[in-house]
PDB file of C-alpha atoms in Angstrom:
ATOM      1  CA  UNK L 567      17.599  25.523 -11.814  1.00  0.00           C
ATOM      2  CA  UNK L 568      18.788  22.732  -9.111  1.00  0.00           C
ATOM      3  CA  UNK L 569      19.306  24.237  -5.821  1.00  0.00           C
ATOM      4  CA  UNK L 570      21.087  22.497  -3.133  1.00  0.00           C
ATOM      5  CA  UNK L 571      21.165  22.764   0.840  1.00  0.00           C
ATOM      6  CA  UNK L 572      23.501  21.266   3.202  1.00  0.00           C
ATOM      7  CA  UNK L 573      22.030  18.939   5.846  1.00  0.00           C
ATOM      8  CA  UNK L 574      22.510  21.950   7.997  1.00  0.00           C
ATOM      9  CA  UNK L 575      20.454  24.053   6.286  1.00  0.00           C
ATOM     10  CA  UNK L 576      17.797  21.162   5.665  1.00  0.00           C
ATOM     11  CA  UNK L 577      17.504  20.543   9.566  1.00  0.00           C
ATOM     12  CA  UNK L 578      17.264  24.616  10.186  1.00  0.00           C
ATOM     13  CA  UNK L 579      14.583  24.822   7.915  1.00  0.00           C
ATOM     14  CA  UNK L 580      12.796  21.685   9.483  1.00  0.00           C
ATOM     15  CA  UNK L 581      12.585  22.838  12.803  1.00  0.00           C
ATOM     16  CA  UNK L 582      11.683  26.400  11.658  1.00  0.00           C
ATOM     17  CA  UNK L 583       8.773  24.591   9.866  1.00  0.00           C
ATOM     18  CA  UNK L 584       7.877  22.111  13.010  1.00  0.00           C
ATOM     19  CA  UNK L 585       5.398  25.048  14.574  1.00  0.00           C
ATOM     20  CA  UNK L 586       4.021  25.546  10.840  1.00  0.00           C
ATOM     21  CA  UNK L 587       3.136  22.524  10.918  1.00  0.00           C
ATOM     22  CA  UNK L 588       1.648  21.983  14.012  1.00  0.00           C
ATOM     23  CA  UNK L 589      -0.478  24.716  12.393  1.00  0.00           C
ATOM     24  CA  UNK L 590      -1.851  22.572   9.298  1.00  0.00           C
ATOM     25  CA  UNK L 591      -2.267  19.266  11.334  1.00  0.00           C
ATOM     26  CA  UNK L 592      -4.958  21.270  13.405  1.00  0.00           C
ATOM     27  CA  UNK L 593      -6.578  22.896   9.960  1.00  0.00           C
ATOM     28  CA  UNK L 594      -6.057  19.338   8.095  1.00  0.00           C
ATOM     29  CA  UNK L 595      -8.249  17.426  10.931  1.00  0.00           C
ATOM     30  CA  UNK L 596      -7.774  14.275  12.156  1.00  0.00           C
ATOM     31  CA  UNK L 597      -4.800  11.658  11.207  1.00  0.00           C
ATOM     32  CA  UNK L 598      -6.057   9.452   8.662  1.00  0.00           C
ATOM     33  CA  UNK L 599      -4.605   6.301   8.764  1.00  0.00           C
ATOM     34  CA  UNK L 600      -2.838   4.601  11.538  1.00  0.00           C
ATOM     35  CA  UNK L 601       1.070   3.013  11.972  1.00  0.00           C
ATOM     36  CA  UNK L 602       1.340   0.348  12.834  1.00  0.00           C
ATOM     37  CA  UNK L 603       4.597  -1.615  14.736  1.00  0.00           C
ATOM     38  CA  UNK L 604       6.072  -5.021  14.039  1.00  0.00           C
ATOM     39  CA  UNK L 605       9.229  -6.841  14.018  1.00  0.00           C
ATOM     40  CA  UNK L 606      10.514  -9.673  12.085  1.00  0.00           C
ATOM     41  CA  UNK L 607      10.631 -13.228  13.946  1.00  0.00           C
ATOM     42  CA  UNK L 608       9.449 -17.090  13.991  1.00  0.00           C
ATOM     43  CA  UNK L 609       5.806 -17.368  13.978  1.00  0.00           C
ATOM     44  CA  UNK L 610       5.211 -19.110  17.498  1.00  0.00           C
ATOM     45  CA  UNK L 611       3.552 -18.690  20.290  1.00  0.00           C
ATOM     46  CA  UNK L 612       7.149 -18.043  22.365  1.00  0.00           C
ATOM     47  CA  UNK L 613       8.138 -15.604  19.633  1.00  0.00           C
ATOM     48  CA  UNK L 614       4.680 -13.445  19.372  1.00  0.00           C
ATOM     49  CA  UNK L 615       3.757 -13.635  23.018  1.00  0.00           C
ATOM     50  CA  UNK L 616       7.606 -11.595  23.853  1.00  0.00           C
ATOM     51  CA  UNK L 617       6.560  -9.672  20.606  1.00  0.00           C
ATOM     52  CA  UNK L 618       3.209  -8.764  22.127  1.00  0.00           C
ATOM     53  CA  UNK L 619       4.444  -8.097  25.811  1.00  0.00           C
ATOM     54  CA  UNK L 620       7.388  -5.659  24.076  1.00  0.00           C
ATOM     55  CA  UNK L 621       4.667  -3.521  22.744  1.00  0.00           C
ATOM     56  CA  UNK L 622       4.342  -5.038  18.780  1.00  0.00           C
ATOM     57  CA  UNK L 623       1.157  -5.620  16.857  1.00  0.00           C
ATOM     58  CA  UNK L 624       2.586  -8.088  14.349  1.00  0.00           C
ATOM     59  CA  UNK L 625       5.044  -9.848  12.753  1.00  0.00           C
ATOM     60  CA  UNK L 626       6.817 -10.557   9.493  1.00  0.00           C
ATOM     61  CA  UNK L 627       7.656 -13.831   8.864  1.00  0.00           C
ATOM     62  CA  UNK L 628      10.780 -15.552   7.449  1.00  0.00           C
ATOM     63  CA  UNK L 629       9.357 -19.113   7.572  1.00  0.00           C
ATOM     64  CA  UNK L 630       7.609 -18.934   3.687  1.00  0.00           C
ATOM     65  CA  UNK L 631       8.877 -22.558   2.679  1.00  0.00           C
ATOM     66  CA  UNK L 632       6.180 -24.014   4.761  1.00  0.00           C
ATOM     67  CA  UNK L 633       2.090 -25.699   3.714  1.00  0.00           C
ATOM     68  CA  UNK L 634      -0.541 -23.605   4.123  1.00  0.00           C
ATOM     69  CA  UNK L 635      -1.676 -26.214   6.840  1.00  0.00           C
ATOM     70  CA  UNK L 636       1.582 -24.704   9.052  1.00  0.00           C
ATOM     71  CA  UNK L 637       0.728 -20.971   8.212  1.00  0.00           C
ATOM     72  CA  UNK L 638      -2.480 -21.487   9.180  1.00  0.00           C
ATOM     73  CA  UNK L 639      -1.439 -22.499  12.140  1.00  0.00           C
ATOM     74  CA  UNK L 640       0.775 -19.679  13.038  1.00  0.00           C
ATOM     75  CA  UNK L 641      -1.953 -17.512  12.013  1.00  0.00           C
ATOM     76  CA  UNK L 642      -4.210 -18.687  14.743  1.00  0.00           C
ATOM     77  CA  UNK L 643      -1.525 -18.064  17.148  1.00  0.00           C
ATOM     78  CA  UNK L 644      -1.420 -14.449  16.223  1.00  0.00           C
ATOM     79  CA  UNK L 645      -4.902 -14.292  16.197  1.00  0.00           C
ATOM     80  CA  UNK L 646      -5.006 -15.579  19.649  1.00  0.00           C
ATOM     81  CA  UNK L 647      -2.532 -13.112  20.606  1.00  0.00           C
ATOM     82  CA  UNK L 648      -4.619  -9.926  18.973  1.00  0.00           C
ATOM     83  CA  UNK L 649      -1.563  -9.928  16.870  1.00  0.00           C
ATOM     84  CA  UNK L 650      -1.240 -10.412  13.157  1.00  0.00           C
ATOM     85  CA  UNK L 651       1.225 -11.737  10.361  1.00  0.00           C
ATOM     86  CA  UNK L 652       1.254  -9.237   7.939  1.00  0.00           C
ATOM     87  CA  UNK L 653       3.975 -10.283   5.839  1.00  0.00           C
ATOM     88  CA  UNK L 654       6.329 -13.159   4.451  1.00  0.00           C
ATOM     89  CA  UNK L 655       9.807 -12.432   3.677  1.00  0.00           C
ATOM     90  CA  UNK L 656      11.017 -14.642   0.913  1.00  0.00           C
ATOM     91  CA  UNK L 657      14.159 -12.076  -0.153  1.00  0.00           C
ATOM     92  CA  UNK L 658      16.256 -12.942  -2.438  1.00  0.00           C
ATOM     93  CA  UNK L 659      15.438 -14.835  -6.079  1.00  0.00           C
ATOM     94  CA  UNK L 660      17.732 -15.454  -8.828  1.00  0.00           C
ATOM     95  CA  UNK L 661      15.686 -15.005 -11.335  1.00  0.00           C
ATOM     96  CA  UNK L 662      18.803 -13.608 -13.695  1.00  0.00           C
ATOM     97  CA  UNK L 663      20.676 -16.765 -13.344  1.00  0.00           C
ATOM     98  CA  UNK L 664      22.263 -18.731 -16.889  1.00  0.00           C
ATOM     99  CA  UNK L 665      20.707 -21.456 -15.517  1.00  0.00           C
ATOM    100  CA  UNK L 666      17.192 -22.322 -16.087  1.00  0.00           C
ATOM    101  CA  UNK L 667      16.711 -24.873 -13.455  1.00  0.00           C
ATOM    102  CA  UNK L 668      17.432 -22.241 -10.880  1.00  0.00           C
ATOM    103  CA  UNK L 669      15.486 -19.826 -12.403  1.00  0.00           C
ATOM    104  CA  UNK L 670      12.515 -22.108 -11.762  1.00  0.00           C
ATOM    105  CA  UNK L 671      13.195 -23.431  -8.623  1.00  0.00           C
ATOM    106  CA  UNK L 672      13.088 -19.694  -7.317  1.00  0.00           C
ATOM    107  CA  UNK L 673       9.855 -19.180  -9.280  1.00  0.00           C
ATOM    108  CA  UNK L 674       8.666 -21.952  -7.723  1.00  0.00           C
ATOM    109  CA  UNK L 675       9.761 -20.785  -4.457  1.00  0.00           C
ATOM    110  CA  UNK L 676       7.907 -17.595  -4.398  1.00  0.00           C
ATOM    111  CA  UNK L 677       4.698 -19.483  -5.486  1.00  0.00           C
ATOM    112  CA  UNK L 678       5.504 -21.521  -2.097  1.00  0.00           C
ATOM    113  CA  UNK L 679       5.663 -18.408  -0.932  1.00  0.00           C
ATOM    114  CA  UNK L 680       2.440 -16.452  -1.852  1.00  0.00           C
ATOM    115  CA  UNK L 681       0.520 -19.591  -0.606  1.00  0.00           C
ATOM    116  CA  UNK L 682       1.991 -19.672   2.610  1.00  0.00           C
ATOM    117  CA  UNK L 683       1.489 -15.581   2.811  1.00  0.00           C
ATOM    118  CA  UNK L 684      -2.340 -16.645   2.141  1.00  0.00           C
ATOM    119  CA  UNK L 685      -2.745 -18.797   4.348  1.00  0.00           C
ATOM    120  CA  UNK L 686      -1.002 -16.915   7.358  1.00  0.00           C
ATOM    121  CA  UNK L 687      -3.453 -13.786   6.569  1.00  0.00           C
ATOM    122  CA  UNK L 688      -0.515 -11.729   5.181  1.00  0.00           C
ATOM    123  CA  UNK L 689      -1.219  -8.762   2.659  1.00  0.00           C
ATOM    124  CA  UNK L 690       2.508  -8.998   0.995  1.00  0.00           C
ATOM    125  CA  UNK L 691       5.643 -11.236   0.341  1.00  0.00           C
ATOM    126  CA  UNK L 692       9.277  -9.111   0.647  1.00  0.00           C
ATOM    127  CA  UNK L 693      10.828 -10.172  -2.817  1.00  0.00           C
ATOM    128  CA  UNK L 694      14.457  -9.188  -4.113  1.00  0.00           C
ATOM    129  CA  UNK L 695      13.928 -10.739  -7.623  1.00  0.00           C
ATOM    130  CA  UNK L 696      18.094 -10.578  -8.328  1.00  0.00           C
ATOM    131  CA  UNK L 697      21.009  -9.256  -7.572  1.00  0.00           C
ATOM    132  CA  UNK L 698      24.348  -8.404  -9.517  1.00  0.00           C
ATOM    133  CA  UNK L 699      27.540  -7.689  -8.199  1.00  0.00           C
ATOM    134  CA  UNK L 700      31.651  -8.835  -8.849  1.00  0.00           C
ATOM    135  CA  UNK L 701      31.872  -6.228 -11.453  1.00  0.00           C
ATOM    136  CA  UNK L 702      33.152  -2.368 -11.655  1.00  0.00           C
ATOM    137  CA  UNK L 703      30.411  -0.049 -10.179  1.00  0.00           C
ATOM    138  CA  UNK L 704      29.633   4.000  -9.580  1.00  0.00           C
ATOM    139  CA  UNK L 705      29.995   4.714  -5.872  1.00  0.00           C
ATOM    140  CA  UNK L 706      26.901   5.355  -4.500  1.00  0.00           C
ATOM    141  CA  UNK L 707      26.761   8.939  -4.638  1.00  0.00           C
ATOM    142  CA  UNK L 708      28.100   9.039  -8.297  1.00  0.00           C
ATOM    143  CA  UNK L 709      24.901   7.326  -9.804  1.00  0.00           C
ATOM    144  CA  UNK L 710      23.666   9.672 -12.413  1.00  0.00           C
ATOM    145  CA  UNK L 711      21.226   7.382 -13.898  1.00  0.00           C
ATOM    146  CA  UNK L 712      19.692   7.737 -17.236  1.00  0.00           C
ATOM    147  CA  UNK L 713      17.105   5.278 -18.566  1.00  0.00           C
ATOM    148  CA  UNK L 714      14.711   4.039 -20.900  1.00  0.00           C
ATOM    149  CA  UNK L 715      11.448   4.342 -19.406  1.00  0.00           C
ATOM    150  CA  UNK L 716      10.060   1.959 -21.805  1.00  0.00           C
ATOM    151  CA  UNK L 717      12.080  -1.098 -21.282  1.00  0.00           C
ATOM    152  CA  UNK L 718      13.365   0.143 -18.209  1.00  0.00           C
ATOM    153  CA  UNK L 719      17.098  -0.064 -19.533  1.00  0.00           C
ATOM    154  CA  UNK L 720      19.854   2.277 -17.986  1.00  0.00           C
ATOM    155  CA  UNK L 721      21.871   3.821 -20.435  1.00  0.00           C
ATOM    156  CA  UNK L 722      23.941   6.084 -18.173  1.00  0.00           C
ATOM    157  CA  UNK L 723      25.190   5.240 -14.721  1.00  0.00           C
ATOM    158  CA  UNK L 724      27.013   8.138 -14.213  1.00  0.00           C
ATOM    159  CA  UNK L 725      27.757  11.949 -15.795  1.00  0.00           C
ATOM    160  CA  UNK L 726      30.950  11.838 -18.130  1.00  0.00           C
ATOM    161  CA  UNK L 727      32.549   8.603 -19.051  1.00  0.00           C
ATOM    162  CA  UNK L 728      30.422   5.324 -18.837  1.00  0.00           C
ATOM    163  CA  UNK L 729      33.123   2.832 -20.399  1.00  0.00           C
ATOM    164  CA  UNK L 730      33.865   1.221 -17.060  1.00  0.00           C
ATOM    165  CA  UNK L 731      30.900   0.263 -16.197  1.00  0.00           C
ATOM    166  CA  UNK L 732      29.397  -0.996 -19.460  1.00  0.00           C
ATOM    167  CA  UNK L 733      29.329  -4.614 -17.539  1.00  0.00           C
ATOM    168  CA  UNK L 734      27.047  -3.046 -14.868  1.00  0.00           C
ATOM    169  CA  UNK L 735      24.742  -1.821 -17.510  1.00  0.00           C
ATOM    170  CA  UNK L 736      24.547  -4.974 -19.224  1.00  0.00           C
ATOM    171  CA  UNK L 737      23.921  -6.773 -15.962  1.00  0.00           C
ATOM    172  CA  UNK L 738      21.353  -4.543 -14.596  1.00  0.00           C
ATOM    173  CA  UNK L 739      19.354  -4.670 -17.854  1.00  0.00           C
ATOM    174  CA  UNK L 740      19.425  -8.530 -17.633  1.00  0.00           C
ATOM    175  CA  UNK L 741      18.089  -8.711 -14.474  1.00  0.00           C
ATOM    176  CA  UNK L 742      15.274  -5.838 -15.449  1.00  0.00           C
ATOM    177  CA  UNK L 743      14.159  -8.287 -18.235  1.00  0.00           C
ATOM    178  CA  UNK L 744      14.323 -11.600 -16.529  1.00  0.00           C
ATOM    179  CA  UNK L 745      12.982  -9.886 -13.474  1.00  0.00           C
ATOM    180  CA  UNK L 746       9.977  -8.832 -15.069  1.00  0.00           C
ATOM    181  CA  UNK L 747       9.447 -12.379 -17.201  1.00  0.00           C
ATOM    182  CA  UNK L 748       9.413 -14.024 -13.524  1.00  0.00           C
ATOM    183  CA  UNK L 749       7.080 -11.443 -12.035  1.00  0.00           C
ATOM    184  CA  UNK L 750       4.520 -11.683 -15.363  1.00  0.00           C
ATOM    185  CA  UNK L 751       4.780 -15.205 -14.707  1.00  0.00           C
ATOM    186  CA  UNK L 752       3.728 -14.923 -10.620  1.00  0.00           C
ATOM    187  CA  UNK L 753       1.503 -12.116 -11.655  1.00  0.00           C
ATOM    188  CA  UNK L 754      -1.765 -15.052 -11.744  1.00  0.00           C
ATOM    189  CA  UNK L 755      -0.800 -16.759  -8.075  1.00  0.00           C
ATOM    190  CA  UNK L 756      -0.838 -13.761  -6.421  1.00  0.00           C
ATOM    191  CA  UNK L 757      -4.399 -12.922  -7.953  1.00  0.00           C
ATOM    192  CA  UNK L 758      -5.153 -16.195  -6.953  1.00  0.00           C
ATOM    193  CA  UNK L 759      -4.249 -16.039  -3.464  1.00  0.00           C
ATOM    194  CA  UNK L 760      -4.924 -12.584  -3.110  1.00  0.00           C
ATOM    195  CA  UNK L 761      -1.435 -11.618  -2.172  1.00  0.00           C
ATOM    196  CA  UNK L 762       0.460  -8.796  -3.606  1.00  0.00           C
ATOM    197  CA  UNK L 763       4.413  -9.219  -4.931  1.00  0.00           C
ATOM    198  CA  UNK L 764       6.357  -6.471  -3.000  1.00  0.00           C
ATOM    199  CA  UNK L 765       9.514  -5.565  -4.886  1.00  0.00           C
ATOM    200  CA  UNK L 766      12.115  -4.540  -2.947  1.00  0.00           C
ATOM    201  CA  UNK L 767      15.623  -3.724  -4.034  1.00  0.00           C
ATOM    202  CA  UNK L 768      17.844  -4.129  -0.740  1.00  0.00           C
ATOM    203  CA  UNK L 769      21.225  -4.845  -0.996  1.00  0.00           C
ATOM    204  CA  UNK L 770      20.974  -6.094  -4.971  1.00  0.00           C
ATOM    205  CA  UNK L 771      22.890  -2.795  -6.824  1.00  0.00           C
ATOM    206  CA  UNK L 772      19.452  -2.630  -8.843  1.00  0.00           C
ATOM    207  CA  UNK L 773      17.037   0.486  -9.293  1.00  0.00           C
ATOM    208  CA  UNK L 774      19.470   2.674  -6.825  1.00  0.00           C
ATOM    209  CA  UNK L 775      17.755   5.743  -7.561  1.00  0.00           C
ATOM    210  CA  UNK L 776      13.528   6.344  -6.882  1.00  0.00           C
ATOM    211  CA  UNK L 777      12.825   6.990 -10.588  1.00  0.00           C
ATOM    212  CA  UNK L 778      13.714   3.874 -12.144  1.00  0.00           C
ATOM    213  CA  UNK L 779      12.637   1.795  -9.231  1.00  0.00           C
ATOM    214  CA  UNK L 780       9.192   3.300  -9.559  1.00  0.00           C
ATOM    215  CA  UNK L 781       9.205   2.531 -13.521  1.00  0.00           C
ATOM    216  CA  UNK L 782      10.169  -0.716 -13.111  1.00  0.00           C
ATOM    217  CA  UNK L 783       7.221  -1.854 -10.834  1.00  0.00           C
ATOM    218  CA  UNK L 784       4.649   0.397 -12.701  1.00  0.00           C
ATOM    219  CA  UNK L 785       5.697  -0.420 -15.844  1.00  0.00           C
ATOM    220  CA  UNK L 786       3.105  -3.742 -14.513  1.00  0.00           C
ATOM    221  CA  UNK L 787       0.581  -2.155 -14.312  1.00  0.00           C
ATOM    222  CA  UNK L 788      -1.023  -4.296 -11.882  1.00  0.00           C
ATOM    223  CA  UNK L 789      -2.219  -4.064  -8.125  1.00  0.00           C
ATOM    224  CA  UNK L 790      -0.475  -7.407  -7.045  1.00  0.00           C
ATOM    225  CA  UNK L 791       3.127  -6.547  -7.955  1.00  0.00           C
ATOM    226  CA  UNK L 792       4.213  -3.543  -5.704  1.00  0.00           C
ATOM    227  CA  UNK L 793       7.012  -2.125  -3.561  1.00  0.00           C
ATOM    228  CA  UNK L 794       8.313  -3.047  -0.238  1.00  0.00           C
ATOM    229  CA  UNK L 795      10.502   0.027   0.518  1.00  0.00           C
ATOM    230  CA  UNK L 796      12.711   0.442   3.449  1.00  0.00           C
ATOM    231  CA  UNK L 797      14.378   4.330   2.944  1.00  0.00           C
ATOM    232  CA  UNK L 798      17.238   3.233   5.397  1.00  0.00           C
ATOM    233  CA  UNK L 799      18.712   1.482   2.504  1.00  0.00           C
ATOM    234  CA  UNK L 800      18.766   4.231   0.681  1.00  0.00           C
ATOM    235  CA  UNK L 801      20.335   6.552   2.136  1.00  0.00           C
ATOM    236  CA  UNK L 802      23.693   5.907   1.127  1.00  0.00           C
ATOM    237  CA  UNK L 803      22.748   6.814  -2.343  1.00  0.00           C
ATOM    238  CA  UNK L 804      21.326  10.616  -1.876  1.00  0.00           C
ATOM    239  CA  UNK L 805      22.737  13.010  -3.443  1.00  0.00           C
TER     240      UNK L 805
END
């Protein structure tokens, strides 16, 4: 049986819990891996030095359209700095456009991309593969997804009555399938430059709900295509 709370409730219990676990912390031992803080910005010497002064370890980088001769360089600036470029944000493909030539340019593009990452001594590049949109949608806190976790097709968007939004099914399954050709496809450069893909699904009215995002990028079954995930754009869609 589902039980819910109210946020009330939730932050009652929370505090209740904070001297609990306070508790376990001392019984678990020490903290075993460390956060870290960064910011995104231009990877320059102006740019990292006001990063480093502010109190940041690193950046993320929006410049991925650049030779690995120009990552490199802003690499050794960071280095220089103590700092590091952990990540290129390339954002948004269009991997589920009609048109082919744009489908490839944006493959392309994310090749660019990885090589860039590699050379600038990131572990990841951000990547929205699609996004869909212009057509009749669930609110976000009607999604009621069902899906096939084989092909990672939704067959249900929301409890009851799914007529209106047949056109966001058929959309989001497009961009499932030619969001998966484009990331089998990139699969081999980021091997190659030891880069992994990180999927992330910002903004792009695909895999709103944690189970069919996670099927989606395991359905891979590969270390080099992962998830970039960012809760704070998910909150809108919790129950």
């Amino acid at each position: 049986m589902e039980t819910k709370i109210s946020r009330r409730q939730f932050l009652t219990v929370a505090a209740a819990g904070a001297t609990c676990g306070l508790t376990a912390q001392t019984l678990a031992g020490s903290w075993k891996t460390t956060l870290h803080k960064a910011l995104i910005g231009k990877p320059d010497r102006k740019t990292m030095t006001q990063f480093r002064e502010a109190g940041f370890e690193g950046l993320e980088t929006q410049d991925w359209n650049v030779s690995p001769d120009q990552a490199a360089s802003g690499r050794k600036i960071a280095e220089s700095l103590g700092m590091r470029i952990h990540s290129v944000m390339r954002g948004w493909a269009k991997f589920n456009s009609k048109d082919k030539a744009v489908v490839e340019k944006d493959i392309a593009s994310v090749e660019t991309a990885l090589r860039a990452a590699q050379a600038y001594g990131a572990d990841a590049v951000l990547l929205v593969p699609c996004r869909i949109g212009g057509m009749a949608m669930p609110q976000p806190w009607e999604f009621d997804i069902d899906f096939d976790p084989k092909t990672g097709h939704v067959r249900r968007v929301v409890a009851g009555d799914n007529s209106p939004y047949q056109d966001y099914i058929a959309a989001h399954n497009h961009a499932v399938d030619t969001s998966r050709a484009a990331l089998e496809r990139l699969a081999p450069v980021a091997e190659k430059t030891g880069v992994i893909i990180a999927v992330e699904n910002v903004w792009n009215n695909l895999w709103v709900k944690p189970a069919v995002f996670q099927n989606f990028v395991a359905s891979f079954q590969c270390r080099w295509i992962q998830a970039y995930f960012d809760i704070g754009n998910h909150v809108k869609y919790a129950p």
